[in-house]
Structures are given as structure tokens and as C-alpha cells.
Amino acid sequence: DTGVSQNPRHKITKRGQNVTFRCDPISEHNRLYWYRQTLGQGPEFLTYFQNEAQLEKSRLLSDRFSAERPKGSFSTLEIQRTEQGDSAMYLCASSLNVDEQFFGPGTRLTVL
Amino acid sequence: GDSVTQMEGPVTLSEEAFLTINCTYTATGYPSLFWYVQYPGEGLQLLLKATKADDKGSNKGFEATYRKETTSFHLEKGSVQVSDSAVYFCAPDTGRRALTFGSGTRLQVQP
């Protein structure tokens, strides 16, 4: 399967803990995006990378959130000191330049 | 900034009924327009797209026409099936950054 993959698929954590998610994009895609989706809503943009450069961050991305794409391939999204409001589905997508974005299955985070 | 307004769901139809899901947007410049679909338990998939005014995107019997004058991209299908039950998202893309999604419209098709 050469699609976008995300790990883990589900994460349950206690408030105050740190969590890290991983996204592996389609191999030739230079753009990688992170979105957050809460129940009954559409995905909301968090941040995106072109190769290893993080080009834009949403105001939704507080200083507890950090994303990296160190070699321009896979990316990680870390949330420090999780809060219950962080519970959501975290989606990763990739694209070749400004073409169609391909989405991964998402990581569902539950903060207790 | 970019924004999208979609008709609220859920939309409940009988099999073989005609479907319209309205979408209007505000965006800088002339965005490409997309409809994405999310089937139960699955990730987002591109359904169709249109990249310039008056273009018609089509796929799996669904169609949408890029109407620049009304900034709309309404989704239509002549005869829905139970397997079309899903959440549909409209999204413009100006190419500057990421997609801006509407809140989604849930479609339920009953046999």
C-alpha cells in the first residue's frame, strides 16, 4: 500500500501527558499537512511542510504543539501537557506541490 | 480569509432520489474547488474537483460545476444509492496553503 499512513491509529492518554503521532506520506510528495477534526466538524488546518520546511502554522497550533519533518519524508506531531480539549482526530495529508491532497486514516486521540 | 458554507445535514433520501448539496465559498483569487467524501470508518477521499470557472467535475455519478459568479460548487447526483451514505465536504484551495473545509453534510440513503 503506497498511501499515507499514520501511527498510532488510536491513542488514549491522561491529561498532562505528552503524545507523539507519526505520519508517513506518499513517497514522492513534497508537501505534508496536519489537520484536526472534531466530531461533526470538518478538518481544520494546523500546519504544513514543503519538504523539511514548516511554511505555515495555524493559530490553532498553540505552543504545546510542535511538528517536525526532519528529512522531508515522515513527520511527527507532538502535543505536550495534553488537555481534554485536545481530544480529536488528527489527520495527515500529502501532495505533490499544489495537486490533490491524499489523506491518511487519522490518529484518534482521547484525553481522559 | 477563506471560508466555506455547506448546507446542514443530515440529508436523508430514499434510494434513487436526486441529491443536491449546496456549497458556497469565499476565497482570495480563483481557487480550485474540491469535494471530499468520508465513508463510515474511513479516511477522507477526493470525490471530484474543478480548477477553473465553468469547469464541471464528475466522478461516480456525482457532478459539480464551478460557478465563479455565484462562488458556488454545488454537488449533485441523479440517483443515489445506499452506498453513497457518507459525509461530504466542500473545500476551496487557493494553492497558498492548506484546504479550508466546510463543516460537512451527512447523507443517509435509505433502501
mmCIF file of C-alpha atoms in Angstrom, chain B:
data_model
loop_
_atom_site.group_PDB
_atom_site.id
_atom_site.type_symbol
_atom_site.label_atom_id
_atom_site.label_comp_id
_atom_site.label_asym_id
_atom_site.label_seq_id
_atom_site.Cartn_x
_atom_site.Cartn_y
_atom_site.Cartn_z
ATOM 1 C CA GLY B 1 -9.653 34.509 4.982
ATOM 2 C CA ASP B 2 -11.106 31.600 3.089
ATOM 3 C CA SER B 3 -14.417 30.162 4.268
ATOM 4 C CA VAL B 4 -16.994 27.624 3.158
ATOM 5 C CA THR B 5 -20.710 27.337 3.831
ATOM 6 C CA GLN B 6 -22.376 23.993 3.273
ATOM 7 C CA MET B 7 -25.974 23.019 3.741
ATOM 8 C CA GLU B 8 -26.515 21.410 7.085
ATOM 9 C CA GLY B 9 -27.293 17.767 7.406
ATOM 10 C CA PRO B 10 -28.243 15.164 7.862
ATOM 11 C CA VAL B 11 -29.804 14.797 4.464
ATOM 12 C CA THR B 12 -31.967 11.712 4.343
ATOM 13 C CA LEU B 13 -33.051 10.355 0.964
ATOM 14 C CA SER B 14 -34.556 7.220 -0.436
ATOM 15 C CA GLU B 15 -32.565 5.160 -2.883
ATOM 16 C CA GLU B 16 -32.690 6.531 -6.465
ATOM 17 C CA ALA B 17 -33.634 10.026 -5.284
ATOM 18 C CA PHE B 18 -31.942 13.151 -6.648
ATOM 19 C CA LEU B 19 -29.270 14.725 -4.465
ATOM 20 C CA THR B 20 -28.110 18.324 -4.174
ATOM 21 C CA ILE B 21 -25.703 19.523 -1.510
ATOM 22 C CA ASN B 22 -25.132 23.259 -1.651
ATOM 23 C CA CYS B 23 -21.731 24.828 -1.175
ATOM 24 C CA THR B 24 -20.688 28.461 -1.370
ATOM 25 C CA TYR B 25 -17.269 29.817 -0.581
ATOM 26 C CA THR B 26 -15.228 32.949 -0.114
ATOM 27 C CA ALA B 27 -11.602 32.842 -1.142
ATOM 28 C CA THR B 28 -8.863 35.061 -2.431
ATOM 29 C CA GLY B 29 -8.271 34.803 -6.145
ATOM 30 C CA TYR B 30 -9.529 31.888 -8.176
ATOM 31 C CA PRO B 31 -9.259 28.726 -6.130
ATOM 32 C CA SER B 32 -9.502 25.158 -7.246
ATOM 33 C CA LEU B 33 -12.602 23.578 -5.762
ATOM 34 C CA PHE B 34 -12.896 20.125 -4.289
ATOM 35 C CA TRP B 35 -15.479 17.779 -2.877
ATOM 36 C CA TYR B 36 -14.146 15.205 -0.452
ATOM 37 C CA VAL B 37 -16.101 12.264 0.933
ATOM 38 C CA GLN B 38 -15.672 10.412 4.218
ATOM 39 C CA TYR B 39 -17.307 6.989 4.340
ATOM 40 C CA PRO B 40 -18.020 5.495 7.772
ATOM 41 C CA GLY B 41 -14.796 4.396 9.419
ATOM 42 C CA GLU B 42 -12.618 5.548 6.533
ATOM 43 C CA GLY B 43 -10.352 8.472 5.743
ATOM 44 C CA LEU B 44 -11.128 11.434 3.524
ATOM 45 C CA GLN B 45 -11.114 10.738 -0.200
ATOM 46 C CA LEU B 46 -11.226 13.144 -3.078
ATOM 47 C CA LEU B 47 -14.561 12.782 -4.873
ATOM 48 C CA LEU B 48 -14.173 15.378 -7.615
ATOM 49 C CA LYS B 49 -12.570 18.688 -8.417
ATOM 50 C CA ALA B 50 -12.741 21.667 -10.760
ATOM 51 C CA THR B 51 -9.861 24.033 -11.345
ATOM 52 C CA LYS B 52 -11.386 26.948 -13.242
ATOM 53 C CA ALA B 53 -14.662 28.740 -13.842
ATOM 54 C CA ASP B 54 -17.377 26.751 -15.619
ATOM 55 C CA ASP B 55 -15.432 23.505 -15.245
ATOM 56 C CA LYS B 56 -17.531 20.510 -14.272
ATOM 57 C CA GLY B 57 -16.005 17.892 -12.033
ATOM 58 C CA SER B 58 -17.526 14.428 -12.093
ATOM 59 C CA ASN B 59 -16.937 11.030 -10.524
ATOM 60 C CA LYS B 60 -19.059 8.027 -9.520
ATOM 61 C CA GLY B 61 -22.185 9.726 -10.896
ATOM 62 C CA PHE B 62 -21.613 12.887 -8.843
ATOM 63 C CA GLU B 63 -21.157 16.246 -10.554
ATOM 64 C CA ALA B 64 -20.349 19.801 -9.504
ATOM 65 C CA THR B 65 -19.883 22.915 -11.629
ATOM 66 C CA TYR B 66 -17.525 25.771 -10.716
ATOM 67 C CA ARG B 67 -19.712 28.894 -10.712
ATOM 68 C CA LYS B 68 -17.468 31.905 -10.305
ATOM 69 C CA GLU B 69 -20.283 34.451 -10.497
ATOM 70 C CA THR B 70 -22.101 32.909 -7.541
ATOM 71 C CA THR B 71 -18.971 31.475 -5.841
ATOM 72 C CA SER B 72 -20.710 28.129 -5.603
ATOM 73 C CA PHE B 73 -19.826 24.496 -6.212
ATOM 74 C CA HIS B 74 -22.993 22.523 -5.543
ATOM 75 C CA LEU B 75 -22.764 18.730 -5.548
ATOM 76 C CA GLU B 76 -25.416 16.754 -7.437
ATOM 77 C CA LYS B 77 -26.237 13.153 -8.213
ATOM 78 C CA GLY B 78 -29.200 11.982 -10.214
ATOM 79 C CA SER B 79 -29.855 8.712 -8.404
ATOM 80 C CA VAL B 80 -28.294 7.997 -5.017
ATOM 81 C CA GLN B 81 -27.527 4.558 -3.665
ATOM 82 C CA VAL B 82 -27.286 3.251 -0.115
ATOM 83 C CA SER B 83 -23.522 3.012 -0.629
ATOM 84 C CA ASP B 84 -23.380 6.810 -1.071
ATOM 85 C CA SER B 85 -24.162 7.271 2.620
ATOM 86 C CA ALA B 86 -21.241 9.289 3.925
ATOM 87 C CA VAL B 87 -20.182 12.782 4.980
ATOM 88 C CA TYR B 88 -19.395 15.173 2.131
ATOM 89 C CA PHE B 89 -17.035 18.129 2.480
ATOM 90 C CA CYS B 90 -16.643 21.076 0.149
ATOM 91 C CA ALA B 91 -13.210 22.740 0.094
ATOM 92 C CA PRO B 92 -11.606 25.558 -1.921
ATOM 93 C CA ASP B 93 -7.859 25.566 -2.382
ATOM 94 C CA THR B 94 -6.102 28.760 -3.333
ATOM 95 C CA GLY B 95 -2.801 26.891 -3.558
ATOM 96 C CA ARG B 96 -1.214 29.184 -0.989
ATOM 97 C CA ARG B 97 -1.701 26.838 1.908
ATOM 98 C CA ALA B 98 -3.974 24.059 3.052
ATOM 99 C CA LEU B 99 -7.572 23.342 2.246
ATOM 100 C CA THR B 100 -10.406 25.124 4.029
ATOM 101 C CA PHE B 101 -13.170 22.631 4.726
ATOM 102 C CA GLY B 102 -16.853 23.187 5.282
ATOM 103 C CA SER B 103 -18.485 21.571 8.285
ATOM 104 C CA GLY B 104 -19.613 18.629 6.200
ATOM 105 C CA THR B 105 -23.013 17.332 5.160
ATOM 106 C CA ARG B 106 -24.042 13.880 6.284
ATOM 107 C CA LEU B 107 -26.014 11.956 3.680
ATOM 108 C CA GLN B 108 -28.125 8.991 4.714
ATOM 109 C CA VAL B 109 -29.669 6.942 1.919
ATOM 110 C CA GLN B 110 -32.407 4.528 2.891
ATOM 111 C CA PRO B 111 -33.246 1.438 0.849
#
